[in-house]
Short mmCIF file of C-alpha atoms in Angstrom, two decimals:
data_model
loop_
_atom_site.label_atom_id
_atom_site.label_comp_id
_atom_site.label_asym_id
_atom_site.label_seq_id
_atom_site.Cartn_x
_atom_site.Cartn_y
_atom_site.Cartn_z
CA MET S 982 5.59 20.37 4.53
CA SER S 983 4.99 21.32 8.15
CA SER S 984 6.84 19.33 10.76
CA ALA S 985 3.92 18.21 12.92
CA PRO S 986 1.98 15.43 11.15
CA LEU S 987 -1.72 16.09 10.56
CA ARG S 988 -4.27 13.85 12.20
CA SER S 989 -7.58 12.51 10.97
CA ALA S 990 -10.86 13.35 12.69
CA LEU S 991 -10.87 9.65 13.64
CA HIS S 992 -7.42 9.62 15.23
CA ASP S 993 -8.75 8.80 18.71
CA ARG S 994 -10.80 5.93 17.27
CA HIS S 995 -7.66 4.49 15.68
CA VAL S 996 -5.68 4.81 18.90
CA ALA S 997 -8.47 3.04 20.81
CA LEU S 998 -8.37 0.21 18.22
CA GLY S 999 -4.63 -0.24 18.81
CA ALA S 1000 -3.56 1.02 15.39
CA LYS S 1001 0.06 1.29 14.37
CA PHE S 1002 0.55 4.59 12.62
CA ALA S 1003 2.71 5.65 9.69
CA ALA S 1004 3.27 8.90 7.83
CA PHE S 1005 1.33 9.27 4.58
CA GLY S 1006 1.80 12.55 2.75
CA GLY S 1007 2.27 14.51 5.95
CA TRP S 1008 -0.54 12.72 7.79
CA ASP S 1009 -0.24 10.27 10.66
CA MET S 1010 -2.57 7.48 9.50
CA PRO S 1011 -3.30 3.88 10.60
CA LEU S 1012 -1.09 1.27 8.96
CA GLU S 1013 -2.80 -1.71 10.59
CA TYR S 1014 -4.90 -2.48 13.65
CA SER S 1015 -4.32 -4.58 16.74
CA GLY S 1016 -5.93 -7.99 16.31
CA GLY S 1017 -5.90 -7.45 12.56
CA GLY S 1018 -2.73 -7.02 10.56
CA VAL S 1019 -2.28 -6.61 6.83
CA LEU S 1020 -3.23 -10.19 5.93
CA LYS S 1021 -6.49 -10.32 7.90
CA GLU S 1022 -7.46 -6.83 6.82
CA HIS S 1023 -6.69 -7.63 3.18
CA ALA S 1024 -8.74 -10.84 3.37
CA ALA S 1025 -11.68 -9.00 4.98
CA VAL S 1026 -11.89 -6.69 1.95
CA ARG S 1027 -11.58 -9.51 -0.59
CA GLU S 1028 -14.07 -11.78 1.22
CA ALA S 1029 -16.42 -9.58 3.29
CA ALA S 1030 -15.96 -5.86 3.98
CA GLY S 1031 -13.41 -3.48 5.42
CA VAL S 1032 -13.42 0.22 6.25
CA PHE S 1033 -10.43 2.50 5.68
CA ASP S 1034 -10.01 6.01 6.97
CA VAL S 1035 -8.59 7.79 3.92
CA SER S 1036 -9.18 11.28 5.23
CA HIS S 1037 -5.59 12.17 4.35
CA LEU S 1038 -6.73 12.27 0.71
CA GLY S 1039 -7.14 15.83 -0.46
CA LYS S 1040 -10.38 17.60 -1.26
CA ALA S 1041 -10.77 20.60 -3.50
CA ARG S 1042 -13.71 22.27 -5.18
CA VAL S 1043 -13.95 24.24 -8.42
CA ARG S 1044 -17.08 26.38 -8.71
CA GLY S 1045 -18.45 29.04 -10.99
CA ALA S 1046 -19.80 29.33 -14.51
CA GLY S 1047 -17.76 27.04 -16.78
CA ALA S 1048 -16.08 25.15 -13.92
CA ALA S 1049 -16.37 21.76 -15.66
CA ALA S 1050 -15.09 23.15 -18.97
CA PHE S 1051 -12.16 24.72 -17.16
CA VAL S 1052 -11.22 21.50 -15.32
CA ASN S 1053 -11.60 19.62 -18.61
CA ALA S 1054 -9.08 21.95 -20.27
CA CYS S 1055 -6.55 21.27 -17.47
CA LEU S 1056 -6.81 17.60 -16.43
CA THR S 1057 -6.25 14.73 -18.87
CA ASN S 1058 -9.44 12.69 -18.88
CA ASP S 1059 -12.51 13.87 -20.80
CA LEU S 1060 -15.23 15.10 -18.46
CA GLY S 1061 -17.46 15.20 -21.55
CA ARG S 1062 -17.61 11.40 -21.31
CA ILE S 1063 -19.54 11.51 -18.04
CA ALA S 1064 -22.79 13.02 -16.83
CA PRO S 1065 -23.36 14.98 -13.60
CA GLY S 1066 -23.51 12.57 -10.68
CA ARG S 1067 -20.59 10.54 -11.96
CA ALA S 1068 -16.91 10.46 -11.06
CA GLN S 1069 -13.85 9.96 -13.23
CA TYR S 1070 -10.22 8.96 -12.67
CA THR S 1071 -8.01 11.64 -14.20
CA LEU S 1072 -4.49 13.05 -14.13
CA CYS S 1073 -2.97 16.43 -13.53
CA CYS S 1074 0.10 16.65 -15.77
CA ASP S 1075 2.71 19.33 -16.28
CA GLU S 1076 3.58 20.60 -19.74
CA SER S 1077 6.33 17.96 -20.13
CA GLY S 1078 3.76 15.18 -19.63
CA GLY S 1079 4.97 14.33 -16.13
CA VAL S 1080 2.26 13.54 -13.60
CA VAL S 1081 1.73 16.10 -10.83
CA ASP S 1082 -0.98 13.85 -9.39
CA ASP S 1083 -3.68 11.34 -10.17
CA LEU S 1084 -7.10 12.18 -8.78
CA ILE S 1085 -10.82 11.54 -8.91
CA ALA S 1086 -13.07 14.27 -10.33
CA TYR S 1087 -16.70 14.25 -9.16
CA LEU S 1088 -18.89 16.08 -11.69
CA HIS S 1089 -21.74 17.84 -9.89
CA GLY S 1090 -22.67 20.01 -12.88
CA ASP S 1091 -21.31 22.45 -15.44
CA ASP S 1092 -20.51 24.91 -12.67
CA HIS S 1093 -19.25 22.53 -9.97
CA VAL S 1094 -16.49 19.89 -9.83
CA PHE S 1095 -15.20 18.26 -6.63
CA LEU S 1096 -11.70 16.78 -6.67
CA ILE S 1097 -9.97 14.17 -4.52
CA PRO S 1098 -6.19 14.34 -5.11
CA ASN S 1099 -3.50 12.55 -3.09
CA ALA S 1100 -2.58 13.96 0.33
CA ALA S 1101 0.91 15.13 -0.52
CA ASN S 1102 -0.06 16.68 -3.87
CA THR S 1103 -3.26 18.50 -2.98
CA ALA S 1104 -1.64 21.86 -2.36
CA GLU S 1105 0.17 21.72 -5.71
CA VAL S 1106 -2.92 20.67 -7.66
CA VAL S 1107 -4.93 23.47 -6.03
CA ARG S 1108 -2.14 25.96 -6.71
CA ARG S 1109 -1.94 25.06 -10.41
CA LEU S 1110 -5.71 25.17 -10.89
CA ALA S 1111 -6.11 28.42 -8.97
CA GLU S 1112 -3.32 30.04 -10.98
CA ALA S 1113 -4.93 29.03 -14.27
CA ALA S 1114 -8.54 29.72 -13.30
CA PRO S 1115 -10.21 32.58 -15.14
CA ALA S 1116 -12.04 35.33 -13.26
CA GLY S 1117 -15.37 34.12 -11.92
CA LEU S 1118 -14.13 30.66 -11.00
CA THR S 1119 -13.08 29.72 -7.48
CA VAL S 1120 -10.71 26.88 -6.60
CA THR S 1121 -10.97 26.04 -2.92
CA GLY S 1122 -8.86 23.62 -0.93
CA GLU S 1123 -11.12 21.81 1.55
CA HIS S 1124 -8.59 19.29 2.85
CA ARG S 1125 -9.73 19.34 6.48
CA ASP S 1126 -13.41 20.09 5.89
CA HIS S 1127 -14.25 16.50 5.00
CA ALA S 1128 -13.32 13.03 6.16
CA VAL S 1129 -13.32 10.13 3.68
CA LEU S 1130 -14.22 6.58 4.71
CA ALA S 1131 -13.72 3.83 2.13
CA VAL S 1132 -16.04 0.88 2.76
CA GLN S 1133 -14.90 -1.87 0.44
CA GLY S 1134 -15.69 -5.51 -0.18
CA PRO S 1135 -18.40 -7.87 -1.44
CA ARG S 1136 -20.58 -7.28 1.65
CA SER S 1137 -20.27 -3.48 1.59
CA ALA S 1138 -23.59 -2.90 -0.22
CA GLU S 1139 -25.54 -5.14 2.14
CA ILE S 1140 -24.05 -3.56 5.26
CA LEU S 1141 -24.34 0.09 4.19
CA GLY S 1142 -27.86 -0.63 2.92
CA LYS S 1143 -28.86 -1.82 6.38
CA LEU S 1144 -27.60 1.49 7.77
CA GLY S 1145 -30.06 3.23 5.46
CA LEU S 1146 -27.49 4.52 2.98
CA PRO S 1147 -28.11 4.42 -0.77
CA VAL S 1148 -26.13 1.56 -2.34
CA GLU S 1149 -27.80 0.72 -5.66
CA HIS S 1150 -26.16 3.39 -7.83
CA GLY S 1151 -23.67 2.32 -10.48
CA TYR S 1152 -19.89 2.08 -10.43
CA MET S 1153 -18.18 5.51 -10.47
CA SER S 1154 -21.40 7.39 -9.63
CA PHE S 1155 -22.31 9.25 -6.44
CA VAL S 1156 -25.39 10.45 -4.57
CA THR S 1157 -25.88 12.63 -1.51
CA ALA S 1158 -27.62 11.18 1.50
CA SER S 1159 -28.10 11.89 5.16
CA PHE S 1160 -27.09 9.79 8.12
CA GLN S 1161 -28.24 10.69 11.64
CA GLY S 1162 -28.79 14.25 10.48
CA ALA S 1163 -25.42 14.60 8.79
CA GLU S 1164 -25.12 15.07 5.05
CA LEU S 1165 -22.70 12.83 3.23
CA THR S 1166 -21.81 11.82 -0.32
CA VAL S 1167 -21.89 8.12 -1.11
CA CYS S 1168 -19.52 7.43 -4.01
CA ARG S 1169 -19.23 4.08 -5.79
CA THR S 1170 -15.48 4.43 -5.93
CA GLY S 1171 -12.46 2.88 -4.27
CA TYR S 1172 -8.96 1.60 -4.86
CA THR S 1173 -9.13 -2.03 -3.82
CA GLY S 1174 -10.63 -3.77 -6.85
CA GLU S 1175 -13.71 -4.77 -4.87
CA HIS S 1176 -17.28 -3.49 -4.97
CA GLY S 1177 -17.19 -0.56 -2.60
CA TYR S 1178 -18.08 2.94 -1.52
CA GLU S 1179 -16.26 6.06 -0.46
CA LEU S 1180 -18.20 8.17 2.02
CA VAL S 1181 -17.30 11.86 1.99
CA VAL S 1182 -18.59 13.29 5.25
CA GLY S 1183 -18.11 16.48 7.23
CA TRP S 1184 -15.04 16.37 9.48
CA ASP S 1185 -17.07 16.60 12.69
CA ASP S 1186 -19.63 14.00 11.57
CA ALA S 1187 -17.05 11.36 10.65
CA ALA S 1188 -16.90 9.62 14.03
CA ALA S 1189 -20.62 8.79 14.06
CA VAL S 1190 -20.43 7.26 10.59
CA TRP S 1191 -17.24 5.33 11.43
CA ASP S 1192 -18.80 3.96 14.63
CA ALA S 1193 -21.95 2.82 12.82
CA VAL S 1194 -19.95 1.08 10.07
CA VAL S 1195 -17.61 -0.65 12.53
CA ASP S 1196 -20.51 -1.64 14.82
CA ALA S 1197 -22.21 -3.19 11.77
CA GLY S 1198 -19.31 -5.66 11.58
CA VAL S 1199 -17.01 -4.03 9.03
CA ARG S 1200 -13.36 -4.65 9.90
CA PRO S 1201 -11.20 -1.53 10.33
CA CYS S 1202 -8.38 -1.74 7.79
CA GLY S 1203 -5.17 0.24 7.64
CA LEU S 1204 -3.26 1.67 4.75
CA GLY S 1205 -0.93 -1.36 4.72
CA ALA S 1206 -3.77 -3.51 3.38
CA ARG S 1207 -4.87 -0.73 1.05
CA ASP S 1208 -1.42 -0.94 -0.55
CA THR S 1209 -1.44 -4.74 -1.00
CA LEU S 1210 -5.01 -4.54 -2.37
CA ARG S 1211 -4.19 -1.85 -4.93
CA THR S 1212 -0.95 -3.56 -5.94
CA GLU S 1213 -2.84 -6.80 -6.68
CA MET S 1214 -5.02 -4.71 -9.00
CA GLY S 1215 -2.02 -3.07 -10.67
CA TYR S 1216 -3.44 0.34 -9.76
CA PRO S 1217 -0.75 3.04 -9.79
CA LEU S 1218 0.31 4.91 -6.68
CA HIS S 1219 1.59 8.42 -7.27
CA GLY S 1220 5.27 8.66 -6.33
CA GLN S 1221 5.82 5.03 -7.40
CA GLU S 1222 4.06 4.20 -10.69
CA LEU S 1223 3.28 7.82 -11.62
CA SER S 1224 5.46 10.88 -11.02
CA LEU S 1225 6.85 13.95 -12.71
CA ASP S 1226 9.33 11.52 -14.32
CA ILE S 1227 6.81 8.82 -15.26
CA SER S 1228 4.23 9.84 -17.84
CA PRO S 1229 0.77 8.28 -18.21
CA VAL S 1230 1.89 6.81 -21.54
CA GLN S 1231 4.66 4.94 -19.71
CA ALA S 1232 2.37 3.98 -16.84
CA ARG S 1233 -0.23 2.62 -19.29
CA SER S 1234 -2.72 5.14 -17.94
CA GLY S 1235 -3.50 6.43 -21.43
CA TRP S 1236 -7.10 5.29 -20.92
CA ALA S 1237 -7.40 8.22 -18.49
CA VAL S 1238 -6.37 10.72 -21.17
CA GLY S 1239 -8.92 12.37 -23.46
CA TRP S 1240 -6.69 12.22 -26.52
CA ASP S 1241 -9.26 13.93 -28.74
CA LYS S 1242 -9.66 16.94 -26.46
CA PRO S 1243 -8.32 20.21 -27.91
CA ALA S 1244 -6.50 21.10 -24.69
CA PHE S 1245 -5.21 19.67 -21.43
CA TRP S 1246 -1.96 20.19 -19.56
CA GLY S 1247 0.86 18.19 -21.14
CA ARG S 1248 -1.10 17.44 -24.32
CA ALA S 1249 1.67 18.18 -26.84
CA ALA S 1250 4.32 16.21 -24.96
CA LEU S 1251 2.01 13.24 -24.35
CA GLN S 1252 0.78 13.16 -27.96
CA ALA S 1253 4.41 13.11 -29.12
CA GLU S 1254 5.37 10.34 -26.70
CA LYS S 1255 2.32 8.32 -27.69
CA SER S 1256 3.04 8.55 -31.41
CA GLU S 1257 6.77 7.82 -31.03
CA GLY S 1258 6.10 5.02 -28.57
CA PRO S 1259 7.27 5.22 -24.94
CA ARG S 1260 10.81 4.08 -24.08
CA ARG S 1261 9.46 2.05 -21.15
CA VAL S 1262 6.06 0.83 -19.95
CA LEU S 1263 4.60 -0.38 -16.69
CA ARG S 1264 4.21 -4.15 -16.52
CA GLY S 1265 3.48 -6.82 -13.96
CA LEU S 1266 5.98 -9.32 -12.57
CA GLU S 1267 5.07 -12.49 -10.73
CA LEU S 1268 7.77 -14.50 -9.01
CA THR S 1269 8.05 -18.14 -10.10
CA GLY S 1270 9.50 -19.17 -6.74
CA ARG S 1271 9.88 -17.74 -3.27
CA GLY S 1272 10.87 -14.22 -2.37
CA ILE S 1273 9.30 -10.79 -2.23
CA PRO S 1274 10.21 -8.00 -4.62
CA ARG S 1275 10.04 -4.38 -3.43
CA GLY S 1276 10.31 -1.06 -5.24
CA HIS S 1277 13.51 0.15 -6.94
CA MET S 1278 14.96 -3.27 -7.73
CA THR S 1279 16.67 -3.85 -11.09
CA VAL S 1280 15.04 -6.23 -13.57
CA TYR S 1281 17.23 -8.25 -15.95
CA ALA S 1282 16.57 -10.15 -19.17
CA GLY S 1283 19.54 -12.51 -19.19
CA GLU S 1284 22.41 -10.27 -18.11
CA THR S 1285 20.92 -7.07 -19.55
CA PRO S 1286 19.19 -4.60 -17.22
CA VAL S 1287 15.77 -3.91 -18.73
CA GLY S 1288 13.99 -1.93 -16.05
CA GLU S 1289 13.20 -1.27 -12.43
CA THR S 1290 10.39 -2.24 -10.08
CA THR S 1291 8.15 0.58 -8.85
CA SER S 1292 6.20 -1.36 -6.19
CA GLY S 1293 6.45 -4.89 -4.93
CA THR S 1294 4.86 -6.95 -2.23
CA PHE S 1295 3.63 -10.35 -1.18
CA SER S 1296 0.21 -10.91 -2.73
CA PRO S 1297 -1.98 -12.11 0.15
CA THR S 1298 -4.57 -13.44 -2.31
CA ARG S 1299 -2.20 -15.28 -4.65
CA LYS S 1300 0.44 -16.10 -2.00
CA VAL S 1301 3.27 -15.10 -4.29
CA GLY S 1302 5.63 -12.16 -4.68
CA ILE S 1303 4.37 -9.60 -7.21
CA ALA S 1304 5.70 -6.33 -8.55
CA LEU S 1305 4.95 -3.53 -10.94
CA ALA S 1306 7.95 -2.45 -12.98
CA LEU S 1307 8.88 0.02 -15.68
CA ILE S 1308 10.33 -2.19 -18.42
CA ASP S 1309 12.22 -0.92 -21.46
CA THR S 1310 10.28 -1.39 -24.67
CA ALA S 1311 13.37 -1.88 -26.87
CA PRO S 1312 14.01 -5.56 -25.98
CA ALA S 1313 10.36 -6.29 -26.99
CA LEU S 1314 9.75 -8.69 -24.12
CA ALA S 1315 6.42 -10.52 -24.22
CA ASP S 1316 4.03 -11.38 -21.42
CA GLY S 1317 5.01 -14.82 -20.20
CA ASP S 1318 8.74 -14.18 -20.74
CA LEU S 1319 11.02 -14.96 -17.82
CA VAL S 1320 13.23 -12.25 -16.32
CA THR S 1321 15.11 -11.93 -13.03
CA ILE S 1322 14.82 -9.35 -10.27
CA ASP S 1323 17.86 -8.43 -8.19
CA ILE S 1324 16.46 -8.85 -4.68
CA ARG S 1325 19.27 -7.56 -2.46
CA GLY S 1326 21.91 -9.40 -4.49
CA ARG S 1327 19.86 -12.55 -5.22
CA ARG S 1328 18.71 -12.92 -8.82
CA THR S 1329 15.14 -14.13 -8.46
CA GLU S 1330 13.14 -15.45 -11.40
CA ALA S 1331 9.89 -13.75 -12.33
CA ARG S 1332 7.41 -13.91 -15.18
CA LEU S 1333 6.17 -10.86 -17.05
CA VAL S 1334 2.38 -10.70 -16.73
CA LYS S 1335 -0.37 -8.27 -17.56
CA PRO S 1336 -1.96 -6.83 -14.39
CA PRO S 1337 -4.28 -7.18 -12.58
CA PHE S 1338 -2.84 -10.04 -10.54
CA VAL S 1339 -6.30 -10.74 -9.09
CA THR S 1340 -9.57 -10.44 -11.01
CA PRO S 1341 -11.35 -7.22 -9.99
CA SER S 1342 -15.01 -7.22 -8.90
CA VAL S 1343 -15.63 -3.49 -8.76
CA ARG S 1344 -19.03 -3.57 -10.39
CA MET K 516 6.20 -11.45 26.73
CA ILE K 517 9.90 -11.64 27.67
CA PRO K 518 10.63 -15.13 29.05
CA GLU K 519 13.01 -15.06 32.02
CA ASP K 520 15.01 -18.14 30.99
CA LEU K 521 16.28 -16.81 27.64
CA ARG K 522 19.15 -14.55 26.59
CA TYR K 523 18.64 -11.63 24.20
CA THR K 524 20.37 -9.28 21.79
CA ALA K 525 19.79 -5.60 21.09
CA GLU K 526 18.63 -6.73 17.60
CA HIS K 527 15.61 -8.40 19.24
CA GLU K 528 16.73 -12.01 18.97
CA TRP K 529 16.51 -14.60 21.69
CA VAL K 530 18.85 -17.49 22.47
CA ALA K 531 17.80 -20.62 24.38
CA GLY K 532 20.40 -22.84 26.05
CA ASP K 533 23.44 -22.32 28.24
CA GLY K 534 26.01 -22.70 25.43
CA SER K 535 27.32 -26.11 26.46
CA GLY K 536 25.59 -27.51 23.37
CA PRO K 537 23.70 -26.10 20.36
CA VAL K 538 21.49 -23.14 21.22
CA ARG K 539 18.17 -22.27 19.62
CA VAL K 540 17.73 -18.77 18.12
CA GLY K 541 14.58 -16.83 17.30
CA ILE K 542 13.14 -13.33 17.26
CA THR K 543 11.28 -11.81 20.17
CA HIS K 544 7.60 -11.01 20.56
CA PHE K 545 8.57 -7.34 20.35
CA ALA K 546 10.29 -7.94 16.98
CA GLN K 547 7.44 -9.93 15.43
CA ASP K 548 4.94 -7.32 16.57
CA ALA K 549 6.98 -4.53 15.02
CA LEU K 550 7.35 -6.45 11.75
CA GLY K 551 3.68 -7.30 11.32
CA ASP K 552 2.46 -10.30 9.33
CA ILE K 553 5.51 -12.38 8.40
CA VAL K 554 5.22 -13.88 4.92
CA TYR K 555 8.74 -15.04 3.99
CA VAL K 556 11.83 -16.28 5.80
CA GLN K 557 15.26 -16.96 4.33
CA LEU K 558 17.56 -19.01 6.59
CA PRO K 559 21.12 -20.35 6.25
CA ASP K 560 21.70 -24.03 5.49
CA GLU K 561 23.03 -26.47 8.06
CA GLY K 562 26.82 -26.32 8.21
CA THR K 563 27.02 -22.57 7.60
CA VAL K 564 29.70 -21.01 9.79
CA VAL K 565 28.70 -17.64 11.18
CA GLN K 566 30.40 -14.89 13.17
CA ALA K 567 28.47 -12.94 15.79
CA GLY K 568 26.84 -9.98 14.04
CA ASP K 569 26.84 -11.67 10.60
CA SER K 570 23.62 -11.80 8.65
CA LEU K 571 21.82 -15.08 9.30
CA GLY K 572 19.11 -14.40 6.75
CA GLU K 573 16.02 -12.29 6.27
CA ILE K 574 12.51 -12.09 7.58
CA GLU K 575 9.95 -10.30 5.44
CA SER K 576 6.57 -9.04 6.45
CA THR K 577 3.91 -7.62 4.15
CA LYS K 578 5.44 -4.20 4.80
CA SER K 579 9.19 -4.61 5.10
CA VAL K 580 12.27 -6.77 5.17
CA SER K 581 14.43 -7.23 8.22
CA GLU K 582 17.86 -8.79 8.54
CA ILE K 583 18.48 -11.49 11.14
CA TYR K 584 21.89 -11.31 12.80
CA ALA K 585 23.86 -14.16 14.37
CA PRO K 586 23.79 -13.55 18.13
CA ILE K 587 26.94 -15.63 18.64
CA SER K 588 29.72 -17.18 16.55
CA GLY K 589 29.37 -20.84 15.65
CA THR K 590 28.02 -23.34 13.15
CA VAL K 591 24.38 -23.64 12.07
CA VAL K 592 23.33 -27.21 12.91
CA ALA K 593 19.58 -26.98 12.23
CA LYS K 594 17.03 -24.67 10.65
CA ASN K 595 13.29 -24.61 11.18
CA ALA K 596 12.05 -26.04 7.87
CA THR K 597 8.40 -25.52 8.84
CA LEU K 598 8.86 -21.79 8.36
CA THR K 599 9.29 -22.23 4.59
CA ASP K 600 5.58 -22.89 4.17
CA GLU K 601 4.24 -21.39 7.39
CA PRO K 602 6.29 -18.30 8.21
CA GLU K 603 3.32 -16.87 10.13
CA ILE K 604 4.17 -19.27 12.96
CA ILE K 605 6.77 -16.69 14.03
CA ASN K 606 3.96 -14.19 14.69
CA GLY K 607 1.94 -16.65 16.72
CA GLU K 608 4.69 -18.46 18.65
CA PRO K 609 7.91 -16.45 18.44
CA TYR K 610 9.49 -18.24 21.43
CA ALA K 611 8.35 -21.78 20.57
CA ALA K 612 7.38 -23.23 17.18
CA GLY K 613 8.61 -20.06 15.48
CA TRP K 614 12.30 -20.66 16.29
CA LEU K 615 14.69 -19.97 13.38
CA VAL K 616 17.98 -21.89 13.67
CA GLU K 617 20.17 -23.85 16.07
CA ILE K 618 23.82 -22.84 16.38
CA ALA K 619 26.66 -24.82 17.93
CA PRO K 620 28.67 -22.06 19.63
CA ASP K 621 32.40 -21.68 19.07
CA ASP K 622 32.69 -20.42 22.63
CA PRO K 623 30.30 -21.89 25.23
CA GLY K 624 30.75 -18.69 27.27
CA SER K 625 29.41 -16.45 24.50
CA VAL K 626 25.78 -17.06 25.50
CA ALA K 627 26.21 -15.81 29.05
CA ALA K 628 27.58 -12.55 27.62
CA LEU K 629 24.25 -11.74 25.97
CA LEU K 630 21.50 -9.62 27.59
CA ASP K 631 19.39 -11.22 30.31
CA ALA K 632 15.61 -10.75 30.41
CA ALA K 633 15.80 -7.71 32.71
CA ALA K 634 18.32 -5.96 30.46
CA TYR K 635 16.30 -6.72 27.33
CA ARG K 636 13.10 -5.51 29.01
CA ALA K 637 14.83 -2.26 29.87
CA LEU K 638 15.90 -1.94 26.24
CA THR K 639 12.39 -2.40 24.84
CA GLU K 640 10.87 -0.04 27.37
CA SER K 641 13.36 2.76 26.78
#
C-alpha cells in the first residue's frame, strides 16, 4: 500500500465539519464529526437519517459478452437468483475457502456487472478477476471514478424523495437517476440494518449531492458509527469476521454461497467443510453486566477456552457490551448459555445469543 | 479549556487541591475529546492504595479503551459513583461533575511537582 493515505472527493467537506479522521484501508476517512460523536450519529441513523461518505469502498466493473456468467463462476453467491437491476451480497474466496473479500455485485445485465469490494481488498479482487477473465471480457478498477454516499435511516426515503431522487424501489435493487445534471445510481443497499440508500455518483459530482443531503437535515455520520451499527446487526467486517483464515461456513455466511452452482472459487473446500461441519462458528455475545468486549479476547466456558471475539463494542441502542466471536463447535454450547470473556484480565460474564442484537428494518 | 487553578500530568489528568488534604482527580478536556463518547468507567474502590503511575482504572469510549494513571501516590478516599450510570458526564463536564476519584496524598508536596496550566498547555499544543 502506498504511504500517503488517499482522500475522498469530500475531504474538504469533512474538514469543514470538524471531522476526526482515521485510516481505513489506505484511505483517510471521517471517524466522527464535531458536534456529533459516535452515539449521536448512531442514534440519528436508528431514529431519523444519517449520511456516510463511504467512497473508500472499491468499485470495479466487469463488461463483455458473458460477464455475469463469468462473475457467477468466480464469486460464491448465485447471480442466477437475481434479475438485472438488483444487487447481491457475495464473497470472493480462494481455493482453500478463505475469504479474499466480501462485496456487493450489482447486476446490470448479462454483459455487465458492477462490484463494490472493500477498500483494502479491491486491488486483489480486481487482480484475481482480471487474471481469470477470458478474452473478450474486461475487468476495470474504477476506485477513484465514483464516490459512494450511504444515506441510511427511517427518514431516508422521505428526505431523498424530496430531493427528487427515486426511493420506491425494493430492497437490494438499484436505478439510475439524475441530480442537478449529474447521473447517479440509487441503490437500496447499506450496512446499518436500517432502510437506506447508497448513492454511487461521479467523483466530481459528489460534493453537490453531499451538500444537498446535508442541507436537507441528514446528519453527517462517520465510520465509527457505521461500525457500531453493523456490529449491532451482526454483519461481518472483512479482516475481523471474515478473512483468508475464516471461511463463510465458519462465519455463518453460507446463505451468500450458491451451493448448487457447478463452479465458484473455493467450492470444493467449502463443500467439504460444510459437510464435515465447521470446527468453529460465528456467534453473538451479550454481556450480562458492565464492561465492553473488544476483538481478540478469549472466551471461556468454565475454565476451558472455547473461542475468541472478532469484534466487540458498546451497543448504543441496547446500552450493553456486545461481541461477535468464533466459538468452537465441539463443546456444543447453546444460545442462552453463559460464558466468560477475558477483558484485559477480568473474566466478564456474557450470554451466547443469535445475532442480530437489534431488530433490522432494512425493508 | 485548561483551567489555570489545576495541576496536570502528561497523561492528560488534572488534579485539584494543594495537597494538604485529599485532591480530586479527573481527565482533561483534551483527553475526553480525543476519546470520544465515553460509555464505561472502571474506578478503584475507596481505601485502595496507589503509587504514582499505577493504573487507577479504565475509561472506555465507543472506539477504544484508555488507562487512567494515578497522578500521585496516596489512598483513594472517594470515587464518583455517578459515573457508573452516566459516564458521559465526563465528556460534558470533565473538570466538574465528571471528576473520577479523590486521593489523600502520601506526600502533600507531590501535587506541586505536577505540571501547571502553562506547561500542560504547551504539551497539548506541541
